[in-house]
Coordinates of C-alpha atoms in Angstrom, one line a residue:
Chain A
X259 CA 54.7 -54.6 -30.4
X260 CA 54.5 -57.7 -29.1
X261 CA 54.8 -58.3 -25.0
X262 CA 53.8 -61.2 -23.1
X263 CA 54.1 -60.1 -19.5
X264 CA 54.5 -63.5 -17.0
X265 CA 52.6 -65.4 -19.3
X266 CA 51.9 -69.1 -18.6
X267 CA 50.7 -71.3 -21.0
X268 CA 49.0 -75.1 -20.6
X269 CA 45.9 -77.0 -19.9
X270 CA 44.4 -76.1 -17.0
X271 CA 43.0 -79.8 -16.6
X272 CA 46.8 -81.3 -17.4
X273 CA 48.2 -80.7 -14.1
X274 CA 49.8 -77.3 -14.3
X275 CA 51.4 -74.9 -16.8
X276 CA 53.8 -76.6 -19.5
X277 CA 55.5 -72.8 -19.6
X278 CA 55.3 -70.5 -17.0
X279 CA 56.5 -67.0 -16.3
X280 CA 57.5 -65.9 -19.7
X281 CA 58.7 -62.6 -20.3
X282 CA 59.5 -61.4 -23.5
X283 CA 59.6 -58.7 -26.2
X284 CA 59.3 -58.3 -29.8
X285 CA 59.5 -55.1 -31.8
X286 CA 58.0 -54.4 -35.7
X287 CA 60.5 -56.4 -38.4
X288 CA 61.3 -59.3 -35.7
X289 CA 61.8 -62.3 -37.3
X290 CA 61.6 -64.9 -34.3
X291 CA 62.0 -68.7 -34.4
X292 CA 60.6 -71.0 -31.4
X293 CA 62.8 -74.1 -31.5
X294 CA 61.9 -76.9 -29.0
X295 CA 61.6 -80.9 -29.0
X296 CA 58.1 -82.3 -29.8
X297 CA 56.1 -81.6 -26.9
X298 CA 57.9 -79.1 -25.6
X299 CA 55.1 -76.3 -25.6
X300 CA 55.4 -74.9 -28.7
X301 CA 52.1 -75.3 -29.9
X302 CA 50.1 -74.2 -26.9
X303 CA 52.5 -71.3 -26.7
X304 CA 51.4 -70.1 -30.1
X305 CA 48.0 -70.8 -29.8
X306 CA 48.1 -68.7 -26.6
X307 CA 49.6 -66.0 -28.1
X308 CA 47.5 -65.9 -31.0
X309 CA 44.2 -65.7 -28.7
X310 CA 43.0 -69.3 -29.6
X311 CA 43.2 -70.8 -26.3
X312 CA 43.4 -68.8 -22.8
X313 CA 46.1 -68.4 -20.8
X314 CA 46.9 -69.5 -17.4
X315 CA 48.4 -66.4 -16.0
X316 CA 49.6 -63.2 -17.7
X317 CA 49.1 -61.6 -20.4
X318 CA 50.1 -61.5 -24.3
X319 CA 49.9 -57.6 -25.4
X320 CA 50.0 -56.6 -29.2
X321 CA 50.8 -53.2 -30.1
X322 CA 49.7 -52.6 -25.9
X323 CA 46.1 -54.2 -26.1
X324 CA 45.8 -57.8 -24.5
X325 CA 45.2 -60.4 -27.2
X326 CA 42.7 -62.5 -25.0
X327 CA 40.4 -59.3 -24.3
X328 CA 40.4 -58.1 -28.2
X329 CA 36.9 -58.1 -30.1
X330 CA 37.2 -61.6 -32.0
X331 CA 37.0 -59.4 -34.9
X332 CA 39.3 -56.9 -34.4
X333 CA 41.7 -59.7 -33.4
X334 CA 41.5 -61.3 -37.2
X335 CA 42.6 -58.3 -38.5
X336 CA 45.9 -58.0 -36.7
X337 CA 46.9 -61.8 -36.3
X338 CA 47.3 -64.4 -38.9
X339 CA 48.1 -67.6 -38.0
X340 CA 48.9 -71.2 -39.9
X341 CA 48.8 -74.4 -38.1
X342 CA 49.9 -78.1 -38.4
X343 CA 46.1 -79.0 -38.4
X344 CA 45.4 -80.0 -42.1
X345 CA 42.8 -77.6 -43.7
X346 CA 41.3 -79.2 -46.9
X347 CA 37.8 -79.2 -48.5
X348 CA 36.2 -80.3 -51.8
X349 CA 35.6 -77.7 -54.0
X350 CA 37.3 -75.0 -52.6
X351 CA 40.1 -73.7 -55.2
X352 CA 43.2 -72.0 -54.1
X353 CA 42.1 -68.3 -54.8
X354 CA 39.2 -69.4 -52.3
X355 CA 41.3 -70.5 -49.7
X356 CA 43.4 -66.9 -50.4
X357 CA 40.4 -65.0 -50.3
X358 CA 39.0 -65.9 -47.4
X359 CA 41.9 -64.2 -45.6
X360 CA 40.0 -61.2 -46.4
X361 CA 36.9 -62.0 -44.6
X362 CA 37.7 -59.8 -41.8
X363 CA 38.0 -56.8 -43.6
X364 CA 34.7 -57.2 -45.9
X365 CA 31.3 -56.9 -45.2
X366 CA 28.7 -59.1 -44.7
X367 CA 28.6 -60.7 -48.3
X368 CA 32.2 -61.1 -48.5
X369 CA 32.4 -59.1 -51.3
X370 CA 36.3 -58.2 -52.1
X371 CA 37.2 -54.4 -52.8
X372 CA 39.9 -53.4 -54.5
X373 CA 42.2 -53.1 -50.7
X374 CA 41.5 -56.5 -50.4
X375 CA 42.4 -57.9 -54.2
X376 CA 45.5 -56.2 -54.1
X377 CA 46.6 -57.7 -51.0
X378 CA 45.3 -61.1 -52.3
X379 CA 47.3 -60.5 -55.6
X380 CA 50.5 -59.3 -53.3
X381 CA 50.2 -62.7 -51.6
X382 CA 50.0 -64.7 -54.6
X383 CA 52.8 -63.0 -56.3
X384 CA 54.9 -62.9 -53.3
X385 CA 54.3 -66.7 -52.8
X386 CA 54.9 -67.7 -56.4
X387 CA 51.1 -69.8 -56.6
X388 CA 50.0 -67.6 -59.7
X389 CA 50.3 -70.9 -61.7
X390 CA 47.9 -73.1 -59.8
X391 CA 45.6 -70.3 -58.8
X392 CA 42.6 -71.7 -60.2
X393 CA 43.3 -75.6 -59.3
X394 CA 41.4 -77.4 -56.3
X395 CA 43.1 -77.1 -53.2
X396 CA 42.6 -80.7 -52.2
X397 CA 44.4 -81.3 -55.6
X398 CA 47.8 -79.6 -54.7
X399 CA 50.9 -81.4 -53.4
X400 CA 51.4 -81.1 -49.9
X401 CA 54.7 -78.3 -50.9
X402 CA 52.3 -76.5 -53.1
X403 CA 49.8 -76.9 -50.1
X404 CA 52.1 -75.0 -47.4
X405 CA 53.0 -72.2 -50.1
X406 CA 49.0 -71.5 -50.5
X407 CA 48.4 -71.1 -46.8
X408 CA 51.3 -68.8 -46.2
X409 CA 50.0 -67.1 -48.9
X410 CA 46.5 -66.9 -47.1
X411 CA 48.6 -65.7 -43.9
X412 CA 50.0 -63.1 -46.2
X413 CA 47.0 -62.0 -47.5
X414 CA 45.6 -61.4 -44.1
X415 CA 48.0 -58.3 -43.7
X416 CA 48.4 -58.8 -40.2
X417 CA 50.9 -57.0 -37.7
X418 CA 51.5 -60.7 -36.2
X419 CA 51.9 -63.7 -38.0
X420 CA 52.0 -67.2 -36.2
X421 CA 53.5 -70.2 -38.2
X422 CA 53.4 -73.3 -36.5
X423 CA 55.9 -75.9 -38.6
X424 CA 54.4 -74.7 -41.9
X425 CA 58.1 -76.4 -43.3
X426 CA 57.6 -79.5 -42.8
X427 CA 56.6 -80.9 -46.0
X428 CA 58.8 -79.0 -48.1
X429 CA 62.4 -79.8 -49.4
X430 CA 65.4 -77.6 -48.3
X431 CA 65.6 -75.5 -51.2
X432 CA 61.7 -74.2 -50.4
X433 CA 62.4 -74.1 -46.8
X434 CA 65.5 -71.7 -47.0
X435 CA 63.0 -69.7 -50.0
X436 CA 60.0 -69.4 -47.6
X437 CA 62.0 -68.7 -44.4
X438 CA 64.0 -65.9 -46.5
X439 CA 60.9 -64.7 -47.8
X440 CA 59.1 -64.4 -44.6
X441 CA 62.2 -63.0 -43.0
X442 CA 62.3 -60.0 -45.8
X443 CA 58.5 -59.9 -45.5
X444 CA 58.4 -59.0 -41.9
X445 CA 61.4 -56.2 -42.3
X446 CA 59.5 -54.6 -45.5
X447 CA 56.1 -54.5 -44.0
X448 CA 57.0 -54.0 -39.8
X449 CA 55.6 -57.4 -38.8
X450 CA 56.0 -59.7 -36.4
X451 CA 56.7 -63.3 -37.6
X452 CA 56.7 -66.0 -34.8
X453 CA 57.9 -69.6 -36.3
X454 CA 58.4 -72.9 -35.0
X455 CA 60.5 -75.0 -36.9
X456 CA 62.6 -78.2 -36.8
X457 CA 64.9 -76.5 -38.9
X458 CA 67.5 -76.0 -36.3
X459 CA 70.7 -74.7 -38.9
X460 CA 68.2 -72.5 -40.8
X461 CA 66.6 -71.2 -37.6
X462 CA 69.7 -70.2 -36.2
X463 CA 71.1 -68.9 -39.4
X464 CA 68.0 -66.9 -40.5
X465 CA 65.9 -65.4 -37.1
X466 CA 66.6 -62.0 -35.5
X467 CA 65.9 -63.9 -32.1
X468 CA 65.5 -67.3 -31.5
X469 CA 62.8 -68.9 -28.3
X470 CA 64.5 -72.0 -27.0
X471 CA 61.6 -74.1 -25.0
X472 CA 64.0 -76.9 -23.3
X473 CA 61.0 -78.9 -22.8
X474 CA 61.4 -78.9 -19.2
X475 CA 59.4 -75.6 -18.5
X476 CA 62.5 -74.0 -19.4
X477 CA 62.2 -70.9 -21.6
X478 CA 65.4 -69.1 -22.7
X479 CA 65.9 -66.0 -25.1
X480 CA 68.5 -64.5 -27.4
X481 CA 70.1 -64.2 -30.8
X482 CA 71.3 -67.3 -32.6
X483 CA 74.8 -67.0 -31.9
X484 CA 74.5 -66.6 -27.8
X485 CA 72.1 -69.1 -27.4
X486 CA 74.2 -71.7 -29.2
X487 CA 77.5 -70.6 -27.8
X488 CA 75.8 -70.4 -24.2
X489 CA 75.2 -74.3 -24.5
X490 CA 71.5 -73.5 -24.1
X491 CA 70.6 -75.0 -27.9
X492 CA 72.4 -78.1 -26.7
X493 CA 70.7 -78.3 -23.3
X494 CA 67.5 -78.3 -25.3
X495 CA 68.2 -80.6 -27.8
X496 CA 70.7 -82.9 -26.7
X497 CA 70.6 -87.1 -27.0
X498 CA 72.6 -90.1 -26.1
X499 CA 72.8 -89.9 -29.7
X500 CA 73.3 -86.6 -31.1
X501 CA 74.6 -83.2 -29.5
X502 CA 74.8 -80.1 -30.3
X503 CA 78.2 -78.7 -30.7
X504 CA 78.7 -74.8 -29.8
X505 CA 81.9 -74.3 -31.8
X506 CA 80.4 -75.9 -35.1
X507 CA 77.0 -74.4 -34.5
X508 CA 75.8 -78.1 -35.5
X509 CA 74.7 -81.3 -34.5
X510 CA 77.2 -84.3 -34.7
X511 CA 76.6 -88.0 -33.9
X512 CA 77.9 -89.1 -30.5
X513 CA 80.6 -91.3 -31.2
X514 CA 80.2 -92.6 -27.5
X515 CA 76.8 -92.9 -27.4
X516 CA 74.4 -96.3 -28.5
X517 CA 74.7 -96.9 -32.3
Chain B
X292 CA 32.4 -66.1 -60.7
X293 CA 29.6 -63.6 -60.7
X294 CA 28.8 -64.3 -64.2
X295 CA 28.8 -68.1 -63.9
X296 CA 26.2 -67.9 -60.7
X297 CA 23.8 -65.2 -62.8
X298 CA 24.0 -67.4 -66.0
X299 CA 23.4 -70.7 -64.0
X300 CA 20.6 -69.0 -62.2
X301 CA 18.8 -68.1 -65.0
X302 CA 19.6 -71.4 -67.1
X303 CA 18.1 -72.9 -63.8
X304 CA 15.2 -70.7 -63.5
X305 CA 14.0 -71.1 -67.3
X306 CA 14.6 -74.7 -66.8
X307 CA 12.2 -74.5 -63.8
X308 CA 9.5 -72.7 -65.3
X309 CA 9.4 -74.9 -68.5
X310 CA 9.2 -77.9 -66.5
X311 CA 6.5 -76.4 -64.0
X312 CA 4.5 -75.2 -66.9
X313 CA 4.6 -78.7 -68.2
X314 CA 4.0 -80.4 -65.0
X315 CA 0.7 -77.9 -65.3
X316 CA -0.3 -79.2 -68.5
X317 CA -0.2 -82.6 -68.9
X318 CA -1.3 -85.4 -66.0
X319 CA -4.4 -87.5 -66.1
X320 CA -6.2 -84.9 -68.2
X321 CA -4.0 -83.2 -70.9
X322 CA -4.9 -79.4 -71.3
X323 CA -3.9 -77.4 -74.1
X324 CA -1.4 -75.0 -73.4
X325 CA -3.4 -72.1 -74.1
X326 CA -5.8 -73.3 -71.7
X327 CA -3.3 -73.7 -68.8
X328 CA -1.9 -70.2 -69.5
X329 CA -5.2 -68.9 -69.5
X330 CA -5.9 -70.3 -66.0
X331 CA -2.9 -69.1 -64.9
X332 CA -3.3 -65.4 -66.0
X333 CA -7.1 -65.6 -65.3
X334 CA -8.2 -64.8 -68.3
X335 CA -9.9 -66.8 -71.0
X336 CA -10.4 -70.7 -69.8
X337 CA -12.9 -73.4 -69.1
X338 CA -13.9 -73.8 -65.6
X339 CA -12.7 -77.3 -65.5
X340 CA -9.2 -76.3 -66.5
X341 CA -9.2 -73.8 -64.3
X342 CA -9.8 -76.1 -61.3
X343 CA -7.6 -78.7 -62.5
X344 CA -4.8 -76.3 -62.6
X345 CA -5.5 -73.9 -59.7
X346 CA -6.7 -76.0 -57.5
X347 CA -5.2 -79.4 -57.8
X348 CA -1.7 -78.7 -60.0
X349 CA -0.4 -75.6 -59.0
X350 CA 0.0 -75.9 -55.4
X351 CA 1.5 -79.4 -56.0
X352 CA 4.5 -77.6 -58.1
X353 CA 4.4 -74.6 -55.8
X354 CA 5.0 -77.1 -53.1
X355 CA 7.7 -79.1 -54.9
X356 CA 9.5 -75.7 -55.8
X357 CA 9.4 -74.4 -52.1
X358 CA 10.5 -77.8 -50.4
X359 CA 12.9 -78.6 -53.2
X360 CA 14.8 -75.1 -52.7
X361 CA 14.5 -75.5 -48.9
X362 CA 16.0 -79.2 -48.9
X363 CA 18.5 -77.7 -51.4
X364 CA 19.8 -74.9 -49.1
X365 CA 19.9 -77.0 -46.2
X366 CA 22.2 -79.5 -48.0
X367 CA 24.4 -76.8 -48.3
X368 CA 24.6 -75.6 -44.9
X369 CA 24.8 -79.3 -43.8
X370 CA 27.5 -80.3 -45.7
X371 CA 29.3 -77.1 -45.1
X372 CA 28.7 -77.6 -41.3
X373 CA 29.5 -80.9 -40.9
X374 CA 32.4 -80.9 -43.2
X375 CA 30.7 -83.8 -44.7
X376 CA 30.1 -84.3 -48.4
X377 CA 27.2 -86.8 -48.1
X378 CA 25.3 -84.8 -45.1
X379 CA 21.9 -83.2 -45.8
X380 CA 18.7 -83.6 -43.6
X381 CA 17.3 -87.0 -45.0
X382 CA 20.5 -88.8 -45.2
X383 CA 21.5 -87.9 -41.5
X384 CA 18.5 -89.0 -40.5
X385 CA 17.3 -85.2 -39.8
X386 CA 14.0 -85.8 -41.5
X387 CA 13.0 -89.3 -39.8
X388 CA 13.9 -87.4 -36.6
X389 CA 11.1 -85.0 -37.5
X390 CA 8.2 -87.7 -38.6
X391 CA 9.0 -89.5 -35.2
X392 CA 8.7 -86.1 -33.5
X393 CA 5.4 -86.0 -35.3
X394 CA 4.3 -89.3 -34.1
X395 CA 5.2 -89.1 -30.7
X396 CA 2.8 -85.5 -30.8
X397 CA -0.2 -87.3 -32.9
X398 CA 0.0 -90.5 -30.8
X399 CA 0.5 -88.3 -27.1
X400 CA -2.6 -86.4 -28.7
X401 CA -4.5 -89.7 -29.5
X402 CA -4.1 -90.9 -25.5
X403 CA -5.2 -87.5 -24.2
X404 CA -8.5 -87.6 -25.9
X405 CA -10.5 -86.5 -28.9
X406 CA -10.4 -82.9 -27.6
X407 CA -6.3 -82.9 -28.1
X408 CA -7.0 -84.6 -31.7
X409 CA -9.5 -82.2 -33.0
X410 CA -7.2 -79.4 -31.5
X411 CA -4.3 -80.8 -33.7
X412 CA -6.7 -81.0 -36.5
X413 CA -7.8 -77.6 -36.4
X414 CA -4.3 -76.2 -36.3
X415 CA -2.7 -78.9 -38.2
X416 CA 0.0 -76.6 -40.1
X417 CA 1.7 -74.8 -37.2
X418 CA 1.1 -77.9 -34.9
X419 CA 2.7 -81.0 -37.0
X420 CA 5.4 -78.0 -38.1
X421 CA 6.0 -77.4 -34.4
X422 CA 6.5 -81.2 -33.6
X423 CA 8.3 -82.4 -36.5
X424 CA 11.0 -79.2 -35.9
X425 CA 11.9 -80.6 -32.5
X426 CA 12.1 -83.9 -34.0
X427 CA 14.3 -82.3 -36.6
X428 CA 16.0 -80.5 -34.0
X429 CA 17.0 -83.4 -31.6
X430 CA 18.2 -85.4 -34.7
X431 CA 20.5 -82.4 -36.0
X432 CA 22.2 -81.9 -32.3
X433 CA 22.6 -85.4 -32.0
X434 CA 24.6 -85.9 -35.4
X435 CA 26.0 -82.6 -34.6
X436 CA 28.1 -84.3 -31.6
X437 CA 28.5 -87.3 -33.1
X438 CA 30.2 -85.9 -36.4
X439 CA 32.9 -84.6 -34.1
X440 CA 33.9 -87.9 -33.5
X441 CA 33.1 -90.0 -36.5
X442 CA 34.2 -89.7 -40.3
X443 CA 32.1 -88.8 -42.8
X444 CA 31.1 -92.2 -44.1
X445 CA 30.5 -93.8 -40.9
X446 CA 28.4 -90.6 -40.2
X447 CA 26.2 -91.3 -43.0
X448 CA 25.9 -94.8 -42.3
X449 CA 24.9 -93.8 -38.8
X450 CA 22.4 -91.2 -40.0
X451 CA 20.8 -94.0 -42.5
X452 CA 20.2 -96.4 -39.4
X453 CA 18.9 -93.5 -37.6
X454 CA 16.8 -92.8 -40.1
X455 CA 15.3 -96.6 -40.0
X456 CA 15.0 -96.4 -36.5
X457 CA 12.9 -93.6 -36.2
X458 CA 10.7 -94.9 -38.8
X459 CA 10.4 -98.3 -37.1
X460 CA 9.5 -96.3 -34.0
X461 CA 7.0 -93.9 -35.8
X462 CA 5.2 -97.1 -37.1
X463 CA 5.1 -99.0 -33.6
X464 CA 4.0 -96.3 -32.1
X465 CA 1.1 -95.3 -34.8
X466 CA 0.2 -98.6 -34.3
X467 CA -0.7 -98.3 -30.6
X468 CA -2.1 -94.9 -31.2
X469 CA -5.7 -94.4 -32.3
X470 CA -6.7 -94.1 -35.9
X471 CA -8.1 -90.8 -35.6
X472 CA -4.6 -89.7 -34.6
X473 CA -2.7 -91.1 -37.1
X474 CA -5.0 -89.7 -40.0
X475 CA -4.1 -86.1 -38.8
X476 CA -0.4 -86.2 -40.3
X477 CA -0.5 -88.0 -44.3
X478 CA 3.2 -88.1 -44.7
X479 CA 4.1 -91.4 -42.6
X480 CA 5.1 -93.2 -45.6
X481 CA 6.1 -91.6 -48.8
X482 CA 7.1 -88.2 -49.7
X483 CA 4.5 -86.3 -51.8
X484 CA 4.1 -82.8 -53.0
X485 CA 0.5 -83.7 -53.6
X486 CA -1.1 -83.8 -50.0
X487 CA -0.6 -80.5 -49.2
X488 CA -3.6 -78.2 -49.0
X489 CA -3.5 -74.6 -50.5
X490 CA -4.5 -73.1 -47.6
X491 CA -1.4 -74.6 -46.0
X492 CA 0.7 -73.3 -48.6
X493 CA 1.5 -70.5 -46.3
X494 CA 2.9 -72.3 -43.3
X495 CA 4.9 -74.4 -45.5
X496 CA 6.5 -70.9 -46.8
X497 CA 6.8 -68.8 -44.0
X498 CA 9.6 -70.8 -42.0
X499 CA 11.5 -71.3 -45.0
X500 CA 11.8 -67.9 -45.9
X501 CA 13.3 -67.3 -42.4
X502 CA 15.6 -69.7 -43.2
X503 CA 16.4 -68.8 -45.8
X504 CA 17.6 -65.5 -44.9
X505 CA 19.4 -67.0 -42.0
X506 CA 21.3 -69.4 -44.3
X507 CA 22.1 -65.7 -46.2
X508 CA 22.7 -64.2 -42.8
X509 CA 25.7 -67.1 -41.9
X510 CA 26.8 -67.6 -45.2
X511 CA 30.1 -65.6 -44.9
X512 CA 31.3 -66.9 -41.5
X513 CA 30.3 -70.4 -42.5
X514 CA 32.6 -70.2 -45.9
X515 CA 35.4 -69.7 -43.2
X516 CA 34.4 -72.8 -41.4
X517 CA 35.4 -75.0 -44.7
X518 CA 39.0 -74.4 -43.7
X519 CA 38.1 -75.8 -40.2
X520 CA 37.5 -74.5 -36.9
X521 CA 40.7 -72.9 -35.5
X522 CA 41.1 -71.3 -39.0
X523 CA 37.5 -70.1 -38.5
X524 CA 38.5 -68.8 -34.9
X525 CA 41.5 -67.0 -36.4
X526 CA 39.3 -65.0 -38.9
X527 CA 37.1 -63.8 -36.2
X528 CA 34.2 -66.2 -36.2
X529 CA 32.6 -67.1 -33.0
X530 CA 32.2 -70.9 -34.1
X531 CA 29.8 -71.9 -31.3
X532 CA 27.3 -69.3 -32.2
X533 CA 27.5 -69.8 -35.8
X534 CA 27.1 -73.5 -35.5
X535 CA 23.5 -72.8 -33.3
X536 CA 22.6 -70.0 -36.2
X537 CA 23.1 -72.7 -39.1
X538 CA 21.5 -75.8 -36.7
X539 CA 18.3 -73.0 -36.5
X540 CA 18.3 -71.9 -40.1
X541 CA 18.4 -76.1 -41.2
X542 CA 15.3 -76.3 -38.8
X543 CA 13.2 -73.8 -40.3
X544 CA 13.9 -75.1 -43.8
X545 CA 13.5 -78.5 -42.9
X546 CA 11.0 -79.0 -40.6
X547 CA 8.0 -77.6 -42.7
X548 CA 9.0 -80.0 -45.6
X549 CA 8.8 -83.0 -43.0
X550 CA 5.3 -81.6 -41.9
X551 CA 3.8 -81.0 -45.1
X552 CA 5.5 -83.0 -47.5
X553 CA 6.8 -86.3 -45.6
X554 CA 10.9 -87.3 -45.7
X555 CA 11.9 -86.1 -49.3
X556 CA 15.0 -88.2 -50.3
X557 CA 18.1 -87.4 -51.6
X558 CA 17.4 -83.9 -53.0
X559 CA 19.4 -82.1 -50.6
X560 CA 22.3 -84.3 -50.8
X561 CA 22.6 -83.9 -54.6
X562 CA 21.7 -80.3 -55.4
X563 CA 24.8 -78.9 -53.1
X564 CA 27.2 -80.8 -55.8
X565 CA 25.5 -79.4 -58.7
X566 CA 25.4 -76.1 -57.0
X567 CA 29.6 -76.4 -56.5
X568 CA 30.0 -77.7 -60.3
X569 CA 28.0 -74.8 -61.1
X570 CA 29.3 -72.0 -59.5
X571 CA 33.4 -73.3 -59.5
X572 CA 33.7 -72.6 -55.9
X573 CA 32.9 -73.6 -52.4
X574 CA 32.0 -70.3 -50.9
X575 CA 28.3 -70.7 -49.6
X576 CA 26.8 -67.5 -50.3
X577 CA 27.1 -68.0 -54.3
X578 CA 25.8 -71.7 -53.6
X579 CA 22.7 -71.1 -51.6
X580 CA 20.3 -69.7 -54.6
X581 CA 21.5 -72.4 -57.2
X582 CA 21.6 -75.0 -54.8
X583 CA 17.6 -73.7 -54.3
X584 CA 16.6 -73.8 -57.6
X585 CA 18.7 -77.2 -58.7
X586 CA 16.4 -78.4 -55.8
X587 CA 13.4 -77.1 -56.9
X588 CA 14.0 -78.3 -60.3
X589 CA 14.7 -81.7 -59.0
X590 CA 11.7 -82.0 -57.0
X591 CA 9.3 -80.5 -59.4
X592 CA 10.6 -83.5 -62.2
X593 CA 10.3 -85.8 -59.8
X594 CA 6.8 -84.6 -59.0
X595 CA 6.0 -84.9 -62.9
X596 CA 7.4 -88.1 -63.1
X597 CA 4.9 -89.2 -60.5
X598 CA 2.1 -87.6 -61.8
X599 CA 2.8 -88.8 -65.6
X600 CA -0.8 -89.8 -67.2
X601 CA 0.4 -93.5 -66.5
X602 CA -2.3 -96.3 -66.9
X603 CA -2.6 -97.9 -63.3
X604 CA -2.2 -95.8 -60.2
X605 CA 0.9 -93.0 -59.1
X606 CA 4.2 -94.1 -58.4
X607 CA 6.0 -92.9 -55.6
X608 CA 7.9 -89.5 -55.1
X609 CA 10.9 -91.5 -53.0
X610 CA 11.1 -93.9 -55.5
X611 CA 11.7 -91.4 -58.1
X612 CA 14.0 -89.7 -56.5
X613 CA 15.6 -92.5 -55.6
X614 CA 16.4 -93.9 -59.5
X615 CA 17.3 -90.4 -60.2
X616 CA 19.6 -89.7 -57.0
X617 CA 21.1 -92.8 -55.7
X618 CA 23.5 -93.5 -58.9
X619 CA 25.0 -89.8 -58.3
X620 CA 25.7 -90.5 -54.4
X621 CA 27.2 -93.4 -55.5
X622 CA 29.2 -91.5 -58.1
X623 CA 30.0 -88.9 -55.6
X624 CA 31.5 -91.8 -53.2
X625 CA 33.5 -93.5 -55.9
X626 CA 34.9 -90.1 -57.3
X627 CA 35.0 -87.2 -54.4
X628 CA 38.3 -86.4 -53.6
X629 CA 36.7 -85.2 -50.3
X630 CA 35.2 -88.3 -49.7
X631 CA 38.6 -90.4 -50.8
X632 CA 40.6 -88.6 -47.6
X633 CA 37.8 -89.3 -44.8
X634 CA 38.0 -92.8 -45.7

């Protein structure tokens, strides 16, 4: 359903692409984790696939259609994003935030129909945010906000969900819960979910497929097991102080490195 | 939420009607309520009562309602566009920019010669409004560009400073312009709803009606901008054209107010906060009627206090609005969670 064809992403002014010649496909129901260190181009890649910034070369196709040349209104019905940019606003209630996700589907007034209300109710129930539905978005804790923003993305009923570091403010049980939940949503609704994360362990356990950015322009794709056994994970993340152990499937603090 | 908006609107309309009637009745000459109603409906009433109500007080009250409503709606647009709870046409210097535009035009006419001045005088309504619109638009574009670089409070301070600067420049300009030129426009120092001639009311109303329609049309995409520019784009909003449309609506709403009533302070800043409290939401569409009615109510209240039967000369509208509005702004600055987060 999602096809990237010789895609190159980055900023034209910043001297050359961050990533280039990306060739990868995903089918409906795929839960994909994008892994890489800070600055490796995760956010840029995700923004490009979402149609929020132009690609430097190649195309991203969703259901055969070039995302970059879709009408904005059409794209908004098919792709939902959640970004690291913090959304806040005075006077906006949780239910307002979730309801905004239905804007691509409503008329000029933005009045919600039965289908819109059902999608909102479903997203609210899935994320368990009913108890603070009437509260002001600004008054929530970081973890609660993340849940609301995920619910907002779900309520948009997209074919493709692009979620950038959404588990950053959550404790471990909540991270596991939300990632497992998103995985089952992808299967159930036939969506493609692209999620970037610094949670290596969790991502390697839950993802159907991993897109690994090594920080030097290298891009490898594969099943989590295959990538960790091949040493690709280690090449992307190892430093003097920490080393990925393919046999253990986790990081070890290196004893030979500097303290 | 719909019911909250409807009941709040009904209550505001009732309050506005009551207060307007009171303003029509009381003043330097108190009229019996029956005479006021008689003059309004055109039934039995003395000539004097009819003259006072229809020719002096009614235009003033109508101007206050239109201008207050326009400022309230413009406040909603500006606070959403700037994502700034203390943004409004007055506080960000748009009204002062409009005055400066008028001053430049009047001065240019004074130097061009008597023909230009008399042209200005004959076509006072449209020419002054256009000059004000140009000034408002320049100030708005400048502040919008600045708003992307600095925080909410810094922008507020810069807006107020910009206001002082334009007012200073305006008075210097007028010092050098012929006195005849300055008299074309009455709203240099203080705001007032009393200066407008009844024949000019359509010139006040027409741009504001178009501006209000534009505000309603942009309400839905503007709501999505509440989450930030990227989220708005991800919801299919063309952010740049939305910005232009909202700016155009703001200019249409605000320029006629500057042209005919002067720099009316505080109304556009606080009416949106009342509207949000009443509506229980920050979505734009339900806020527009509530902020318009709230702004109109504030304007009529301020005007009623100014024109109450005081012993001596009249009070100044902006001073009354400052007494009513400044404490509210102080409370917003201290207690608004949004302002605290910007710090």
